[in-house]
Amino acid sequence: SESTSVNTNIVTLTRFLTEEQTKHREATGDFTLLCHALQFSFKAISYYIRRATLVNLTGLAGQSNATGDDQKKLDVIGNDLFISAMRSSGKCALLVSEEEEEIIYFKDQTGARYAVACDPIDGSSNLDAGVSVGTIFGIHKLADGSSGTKEDILRPGTELLAAGFTMYGASAQLVITMKGGTVNGFTLDNSFGEFILTHPDMKIPKKRAIYSVNEGNSLYWEENTKAYFNSLKHPQESGKPYSARYIGSMVADAYRTLLYGGIFAYPADKKSPKGKLRILYECAPMAMVFENAGGQAINDKMEPMLQVVPESIHDRSGIYLGSYDEVEKVKSFHK
Ligand code: P6P
């Protein structure tokens, strides 16, 4: 028969999760079922985002969420979709959402062993402009004997079982990593509604002259932060200064940084002394992805982001996230 270039060894996310499960002999399959509910919510959110402009779902929903942002209709839909997917999985004991002031406890889920933190549509202020937004998530396992309390989610990122994000760009791109594992990228193939493994074992380049920060905050930065960013604007050994790339949607800025290398930063400053980005569903999940991809993530005190323990469910932190050598350069300015 003539040779065909068709790839018949297609690894779907479903198959990937099954293979992961077989690696853990003690696995009950609960984590796999939770991840299937997760992937359903990404497919559903992706569907609504693509239809938003058509069905005029953009614009304000007239409510405001936990963190005081104006809530857009899609935020509400994304949040509701995510909550119902977690509830129906039967495996989620409690959920922290950027859109919910308080923890959601699924008390009727007897035997549920997981606590999930998520930002259902991060970067949503960009939605009306058609800029890529995303869902960021982190999964913790309940402490032995716990039926699910706040203490089960106010944990350092080092204890995360899995974390990742889905960016709704030209196609839906899912990046997921498990504790001690590699980072794997999947692309949603709408023709048969499956996430296909397209970026196996992602590794972030060791360095790259790209920096990503909101320069509009520079008046409020600490002196050593200013000195660091100013140093990037002068010719480096290459003879050229760094390039600036800032989208203002963390998932999009993070995905580009993961693929191309460079540094993403949202430093704490005099305006936001604890930083802007939230630990549970922005900083910690992204830190786990970048660390497992060979990069680094630190806070303003130059401590590993994954060791930071949130004081409350919407607690914030400054963050530097990116290539290994680029984060080392940040540290050299903050001794
Ligand atoms: P700024 C979006 O609102 C978000 O939470 C992140 O997605 C993004 O990185 C950051 O805030 C952008 O903040 O102050 O630069 O607009």
Coordinates of C-alpha atoms and ligand atoms in Angstrom, one line a residue, residues 122-126 214 217 246 248-251 253 264 266 276-278 282, ligand 1:
D122 CA -8.6 34.9 33.5
G123 CA -7.9 38.1 31.5
S124 CA -11.6 38.6 30.8
S125 CA -11.2 42.4 30.6
N126 CA -9.7 41.6 27.2
N214 CA 3.1 46.4 32.6
N217 CA 3.2 50.6 36.9
Y246 CA 2.8 42.4 27.1
G248 CA -2.3 41.8 29.7
S249 CA -3.8 38.4 29.8
M250 CA -1.7 36.2 32.1
V251 CA -2.5 32.9 30.2
D253 CA 1.7 36.1 28.3
F264 CA 6.9 37.5 32.8
Y266 CA 3.8 41.3 37.9
K276 CA -2.0 41.9 41.9
L277 CA -2.1 38.3 40.8
R278 CA -3.7 35.7 43.1
E282 CA -2.8 32.3 39.0
Ligands
P6P1 P1 -2.7 44.8 34.3 C1 -6.1 40.1 34.0 O1 -7.0 41.0 34.6 C2 -5.0 39.7 35.0 O2 -5.6 39.2 36.2 C3 -4.0 38.8 34.4 O3 -4.6 37.9 33.5 C4 -3.0 39.8 33.7 O4 -1.7 39.2 33.7 C5 -3.1 41.0 34.7 O5 -4.3 40.9 35.4 C6 -3.0 42.3 33.9 O6 -3.0 43.3 34.8 O7 -2.6 45.6 35.6 O8 -1.4 44.8 33.6 O9 -3.9 45.2 33.4

